């Protein structure tokens, strides 16, 4: 029988760390993390498109047609009308608008993830909520309850 390293058995023994690594990878939380990262990357693409293609044009329109990506300060070189033109000319620029776009993007992504987690938590809470079962006292508890009630009636006639 061949070993996992495709060597005949007896020639090579599987190192202990290989088994540890396999156990680590197959733990539920590692697999869940990997799935979360993949879904997060896809979700980030959707949210980035939402911000760039849907919200930023509306925000720019609301503030007077300003294209945030073209808000920049020329530190060295020829000043140009647009950031792309300034970069083409080789100017050193401080890209305030690009930074602002990333900040807005971060806020929207954070807000969207907040609502996604809130919805998933609510869904999970509904799934795990079990109907409250009626608690039936044991015979001993029933007797103690009866004694308690009799004593309470004697003290307060």
PDB file of C-alpha atoms in Angstrom:
ATOM      1  CA  UNK A   1       0.000   0.000   0.000  1.00  0.00           C
ATOM      2  CA  UNK A   2       1.374   3.449  -0.953  1.00  0.00           C
ATOM      3  CA  UNK A   3       1.827   6.231   1.573  1.00  0.00           C
ATOM      4  CA  UNK A   4       0.161   9.668   1.174  1.00  0.00           C
ATOM      5  CA  UNK A   5       3.456  10.877  -0.318  1.00  0.00           C
ATOM      6  CA  UNK A   6       3.121   8.241  -3.086  1.00  0.00           C
ATOM      7  CA  UNK A   7       6.021   6.242  -1.707  1.00  0.00           C
ATOM      8  CA  UNK A   8       5.746   2.551  -0.907  1.00  0.00           C
ATOM      9  CA  UNK A   9       4.796   1.934   2.703  1.00  0.00           C
ATOM     10  CA  UNK A  10       7.789   1.379   4.885  1.00  0.00           C
ATOM     11  CA  UNK A  11       9.972   3.820   2.938  1.00  0.00           C
ATOM     12  CA  UNK A  12       8.418   7.030   4.259  1.00  0.00           C
ATOM     13  CA  UNK A  13       6.373   7.802   7.299  1.00  0.00           C
ATOM     14  CA  UNK A  14       3.889  10.662   7.171  1.00  0.00           C
ATOM     15  CA  UNK A  15       5.219  13.524   9.320  1.00  0.00           C
ATOM     16  CA  UNK A  16       3.160  14.318  12.414  1.00  0.00           C
ATOM     17  CA  UNK A  17       2.645  17.906  11.289  1.00  0.00           C
ATOM     18  CA  UNK A  18       0.765  16.701   8.190  1.00  0.00           C
ATOM     19  CA  UNK A  19      -1.908  15.104  10.367  1.00  0.00           C
ATOM     20  CA  UNK A  20      -2.044  18.189  12.579  1.00  0.00           C
ATOM     21  CA  UNK A  21      -2.429  20.396   9.517  1.00  0.00           C
ATOM     22  CA  UNK A  22      -5.212  18.187   8.132  1.00  0.00           C
ATOM     23  CA  UNK A  23      -7.019  18.325  11.472  1.00  0.00           C
ATOM     24  CA  UNK A  24      -6.585  22.116  11.588  1.00  0.00           C
ATOM     25  CA  UNK A  25      -7.902  22.642   8.052  1.00  0.00           C
ATOM     26  CA  UNK A  26     -10.912  20.402   8.578  1.00  0.00           C
ATOM     27  CA  UNK A  27     -12.019  22.163  11.758  1.00  0.00           C
ATOM     28  CA  UNK A  28     -15.364  23.804  11.236  1.00  0.00           C
ATOM     29  CA  UNK A  29     -14.301  27.357  12.017  1.00  0.00           C
ATOM     30  CA  UNK A  30     -11.453  27.326   9.461  1.00  0.00           C
ATOM     31  CA  UNK A  31     -13.784  26.135   6.715  1.00  0.00           C
ATOM     32  CA  UNK A  32     -16.388  28.696   7.810  1.00  0.00           C
ATOM     33  CA  UNK A  33     -13.739  31.420   7.691  1.00  0.00           C
ATOM     34  CA  UNK A  34     -12.713  30.422   4.169  1.00  0.00           C
ATOM     35  CA  UNK A  35     -16.327  30.476   2.997  1.00  0.00           C
ATOM     36  CA  UNK A  36     -16.818  33.842   4.704  1.00  0.00           C
ATOM     37  CA  UNK A  37     -13.795  35.322   2.944  1.00  0.00           C
ATOM     38  CA  UNK A  38     -14.996  34.126  -0.449  1.00  0.00           C
ATOM     39  CA  UNK A  39     -18.521  35.441   0.120  1.00  0.00           C
ATOM     40  CA  UNK A  40     -17.086  38.662   1.553  1.00  0.00           C
ATOM     41  CA  UNK A  41     -14.994  39.216  -1.580  1.00  0.00           C
ATOM     42  CA  UNK A  42     -18.050  38.730  -3.796  1.00  0.00           C
ATOM     43  CA  UNK A  43     -20.143  40.970  -1.546  1.00  0.00           C
ATOM     44  CA  UNK A  44     -17.423  43.638  -1.610  1.00  0.00           C
ATOM     45  CA  UNK A  45     -17.536  43.655  -5.410  1.00  0.00           C
ATOM     46  CA  UNK A  46     -21.279  44.216  -5.334  1.00  0.00           C
ATOM     47  CA  UNK A  47     -21.034  46.984  -2.749  1.00  0.00           C
ATOM     48  CA  UNK A  48     -18.117  48.634  -4.586  1.00  0.00           C
ATOM     49  CA  UNK A  49     -20.217  48.751  -7.733  1.00  0.00           C
ATOM     50  CA  UNK A  50     -23.154  50.116  -5.742  1.00  0.00           C
ATOM     51  CA  UNK A  51     -20.959  52.902  -4.397  1.00  0.00           C
ATOM     52  CA  UNK A  52     -19.036  53.718  -7.572  1.00  0.00           C
ATOM     53  CA  UNK A  53     -21.764  53.276 -10.159  1.00  0.00           C
ATOM     54  CA  UNK A  54     -24.940  54.166  -8.257  1.00  0.00           C
ATOM     55  CA  UNK A  55     -24.343  56.274  -5.156  1.00  0.00           C
ATOM     56  CA  UNK A  56     -21.306  58.414  -6.009  1.00  0.00           C
ATOM     57  CA  UNK A  57     -22.935  59.898  -9.143  1.00  0.00           C
ATOM     58  CA  UNK A  58     -26.015  60.761  -7.066  1.00  0.00           C
ATOM     59  CA  UNK A  59     -23.910  62.274  -4.271  1.00  0.00           C
ATOM     60  CA  UNK A  60     -21.907  64.223  -6.839  1.00  0.00           C
ATOM     61  CA  UNK A  61     -25.136  65.497  -8.394  1.00  0.00           C
ATOM     62  CA  UNK A  62     -26.492  66.527  -4.983  1.00  0.00           C
ATOM     63  CA  UNK A  63     -23.383  68.566  -4.204  1.00  0.00           C
ATOM     64  CA  UNK A  64     -23.425  70.405  -7.521  1.00  0.00           C
ATOM     65  CA  UNK A  65     -21.994  67.941 -10.016  1.00  0.00           C
ATOM     66  CA  UNK A  66     -18.647  67.543  -8.301  1.00  0.00           C
ATOM     67  CA  UNK A  67     -16.654  64.486  -9.338  1.00  0.00           C
ATOM     68  CA  UNK A  68     -14.903  63.591  -6.094  1.00  0.00           C
ATOM     69  CA  UNK A  69     -12.161  61.683  -7.903  1.00  0.00           C
ATOM     70  CA  UNK A  70     -11.022  64.950  -9.494  1.00  0.00           C
ATOM     71  CA  UNK A  71     -10.523  66.776  -6.211  1.00  0.00           C
ATOM     72  CA  UNK A  72      -6.755  66.905  -5.831  1.00  0.00           C
ATOM     73  CA  UNK A  73      -3.937  69.224  -4.854  1.00  0.00           C
ATOM     74  CA  UNK A  74      -0.919  69.520  -7.116  1.00  0.00           C
ATOM     75  CA  UNK A  75       2.197  69.395  -4.956  1.00  0.00           C
ATOM     76  CA  UNK A  76       4.776  69.519  -7.733  1.00  0.00           C
ATOM     77  CA  UNK A  77       4.456  69.941 -11.462  1.00  0.00           C
ATOM     78  CA  UNK A  78       1.936  71.411 -13.822  1.00  0.00           C
ATOM     79  CA  UNK A  79      -1.630  71.809 -12.540  1.00  0.00           C
ATOM     80  CA  UNK A  80      -4.278  70.139 -14.695  1.00  0.00           C
ATOM     81  CA  UNK A  81      -8.072  70.094 -14.808  1.00  0.00           C
ATOM     82  CA  UNK A  82      -8.419  66.388 -14.036  1.00  0.00           C
ATOM     83  CA  UNK A  83      -6.464  63.922 -11.942  1.00  0.00           C
ATOM     84  CA  UNK A  84      -5.857  61.632 -14.918  1.00  0.00           C
ATOM     85  CA  UNK A  85      -4.413  64.519 -16.911  1.00  0.00           C
ATOM     86  CA  UNK A  86      -2.201  65.606 -13.987  1.00  0.00           C
ATOM     87  CA  UNK A  87      -0.885  62.064 -13.608  1.00  0.00           C
ATOM     88  CA  UNK A  88      -0.269  61.864 -17.359  1.00  0.00           C
ATOM     89  CA  UNK A  89       1.785  65.048 -17.107  1.00  0.00           C
ATOM     90  CA  UNK A  90       3.799  63.512 -14.248  1.00  0.00           C
ATOM     91  CA  UNK A  91       2.592  65.910 -11.545  1.00  0.00           C
ATOM     92  CA  UNK A  92       2.841  64.883  -7.899  1.00  0.00           C
ATOM     93  CA  UNK A  93      -0.673  65.136  -6.479  1.00  0.00           C
ATOM     94  CA  UNK A  94      -2.435  64.780  -3.160  1.00  0.00           C
ATOM     95  CA  UNK A  95      -5.580  62.854  -4.147  1.00  0.00           C
ATOM     96  CA  UNK A  96      -8.122  64.138  -1.628  1.00  0.00           C
ATOM     97  CA  UNK A  97     -11.125  63.079  -3.710  1.00  0.00           C
ATOM     98  CA  UNK A  98      -9.926  59.510  -4.170  1.00  0.00           C
ATOM     99  CA  UNK A  99      -9.414  59.255  -0.410  1.00  0.00           C
ATOM    100  CA  UNK A 100     -12.906  60.694   0.142  1.00  0.00           C
ATOM    101  CA  UNK A 101     -14.338  58.094  -2.267  1.00  0.00           C
ATOM    102  CA  UNK A 102     -12.663  55.313  -0.277  1.00  0.00           C
ATOM    103  CA  UNK A 103     -14.006  56.732   3.008  1.00  0.00           C
ATOM    104  CA  UNK A 104     -17.541  56.874   1.624  1.00  0.00           C
ATOM    105  CA  UNK A 105     -17.087  53.382   0.208  1.00  0.00           C
ATOM    106  CA  UNK A 106     -15.951  52.114   3.626  1.00  0.00           C
ATOM    107  CA  UNK A 107     -18.956  53.664   5.359  1.00  0.00           C
ATOM    108  CA  UNK A 108     -21.400  52.167   2.873  1.00  0.00           C
ATOM    109  CA  UNK A 109     -19.739  48.724   3.008  1.00  0.00           C
ATOM    110  CA  UNK A 110     -19.793  48.852   6.817  1.00  0.00           C
ATOM    111  CA  UNK A 111     -23.444  49.878   6.808  1.00  0.00           C
ATOM    112  CA  UNK A 112     -24.378  47.133   4.345  1.00  0.00           C
ATOM    113  CA  UNK A 113     -22.500  44.486   6.349  1.00  0.00           C
ATOM    114  CA  UNK A 114     -24.143  45.732   9.549  1.00  0.00           C
ATOM    115  CA  UNK A 115     -27.583  45.165   8.032  1.00  0.00           C
ATOM    116  CA  UNK A 116     -26.557  41.817   6.556  1.00  0.00           C
ATOM    117  CA  UNK A 117     -25.268  40.573   9.921  1.00  0.00           C
ATOM    118  CA  UNK A 118     -28.359  41.962  11.653  1.00  0.00           C
ATOM    119  CA  UNK A 119     -30.631  40.118   9.212  1.00  0.00           C
ATOM    120  CA  UNK A 120     -28.664  36.873   9.550  1.00  0.00           C
ATOM    121  CA  UNK A 121     -28.673  37.138  13.352  1.00  0.00           C
ATOM    122  CA  UNK A 122     -32.410  37.698  13.333  1.00  0.00           C
ATOM    123  CA  UNK A 123     -32.884  34.714  11.028  1.00  0.00           C
ATOM    124  CA  UNK A 124     -30.659  32.539  13.223  1.00  0.00           C
ATOM    125  CA  UNK A 125     -32.492  33.675  16.375  1.00  0.00           C
ATOM    126  CA  UNK A 126     -35.818  32.680  14.820  1.00  0.00           C
ATOM    127  CA  UNK A 127     -34.428  29.269  13.903  1.00  0.00           C
ATOM    128  CA  UNK A 128     -33.002  28.551  17.350  1.00  0.00           C
ATOM    129  CA  UNK A 129     -35.991  29.868  19.286  1.00  0.00           C
ATOM    130  CA  UNK A 130     -37.827  26.872  20.620  1.00  0.00           C
ATOM    131  CA  UNK A 131     -41.382  27.060  21.852  1.00  0.00           C
ATOM    132  CA  UNK A 132     -41.449  27.265  25.625  1.00  0.00           C
ATOM    133  CA  UNK A 133     -42.325  23.858  27.001  1.00  0.00           C
ATOM    134  CA  UNK A 134     -44.678  23.732  29.941  1.00  0.00           C
ATOM    135  CA  UNK A 135     -42.712  22.909  33.060  1.00  0.00           C
ATOM    136  CA  UNK A 136     -44.337  20.096  34.966  1.00  0.00           C
ATOM    137  CA  UNK A 137     -43.141  19.935  38.584  1.00  0.00           C
ATOM    138  CA  UNK A 138     -41.904  16.653  39.956  1.00  0.00           C
ATOM    139  CA  UNK A 139     -44.031  15.037  42.685  1.00  0.00           C
ATOM    140  CA  UNK A 140     -41.602  16.346  45.317  1.00  0.00           C
ATOM    141  CA  UNK A 141     -41.803  19.881  43.926  1.00  0.00           C
ATOM    142  CA  UNK A 142     -45.612  19.659  43.788  1.00  0.00           C
ATOM    143  CA  UNK A 143     -45.709  18.618  47.456  1.00  0.00           C
ATOM    144  CA  UNK A 144     -43.368  21.484  48.426  1.00  0.00           C
ATOM    145  CA  UNK A 145     -45.537  23.967  46.524  1.00  0.00           C
ATOM    146  CA  UNK A 146     -48.622  22.683  48.338  1.00  0.00           C
ATOM    147  CA  UNK A 147     -46.884  23.005  51.739  1.00  0.00           C
ATOM    148  CA  UNK A 148     -45.736  26.535  50.872  1.00  0.00           C
ATOM    149  CA  UNK A 149     -49.260  27.550  49.903  1.00  0.00           C
ATOM    150  CA  UNK A 150     -50.737  26.047  53.129  1.00  0.00           C
ATOM    151  CA  UNK A 151     -48.169  27.882  55.272  1.00  0.00           C
ATOM    152  CA  UNK A 152     -48.898  31.148  53.439  1.00  0.00           C
ATOM    153  CA  UNK A 153     -52.623  30.747  54.109  1.00  0.00           C
ATOM    154  CA  UNK A 154     -52.026  30.080  57.850  1.00  0.00           C
ATOM    155  CA  UNK A 155     -49.883  33.222  58.202  1.00  0.00           C
ATOM    156  CA  UNK A 156     -52.373  35.429  56.318  1.00  0.00           C
ATOM    157  CA  UNK A 157     -55.883  34.269  57.297  1.00  0.00           C
TER     158      UNK A 157
END
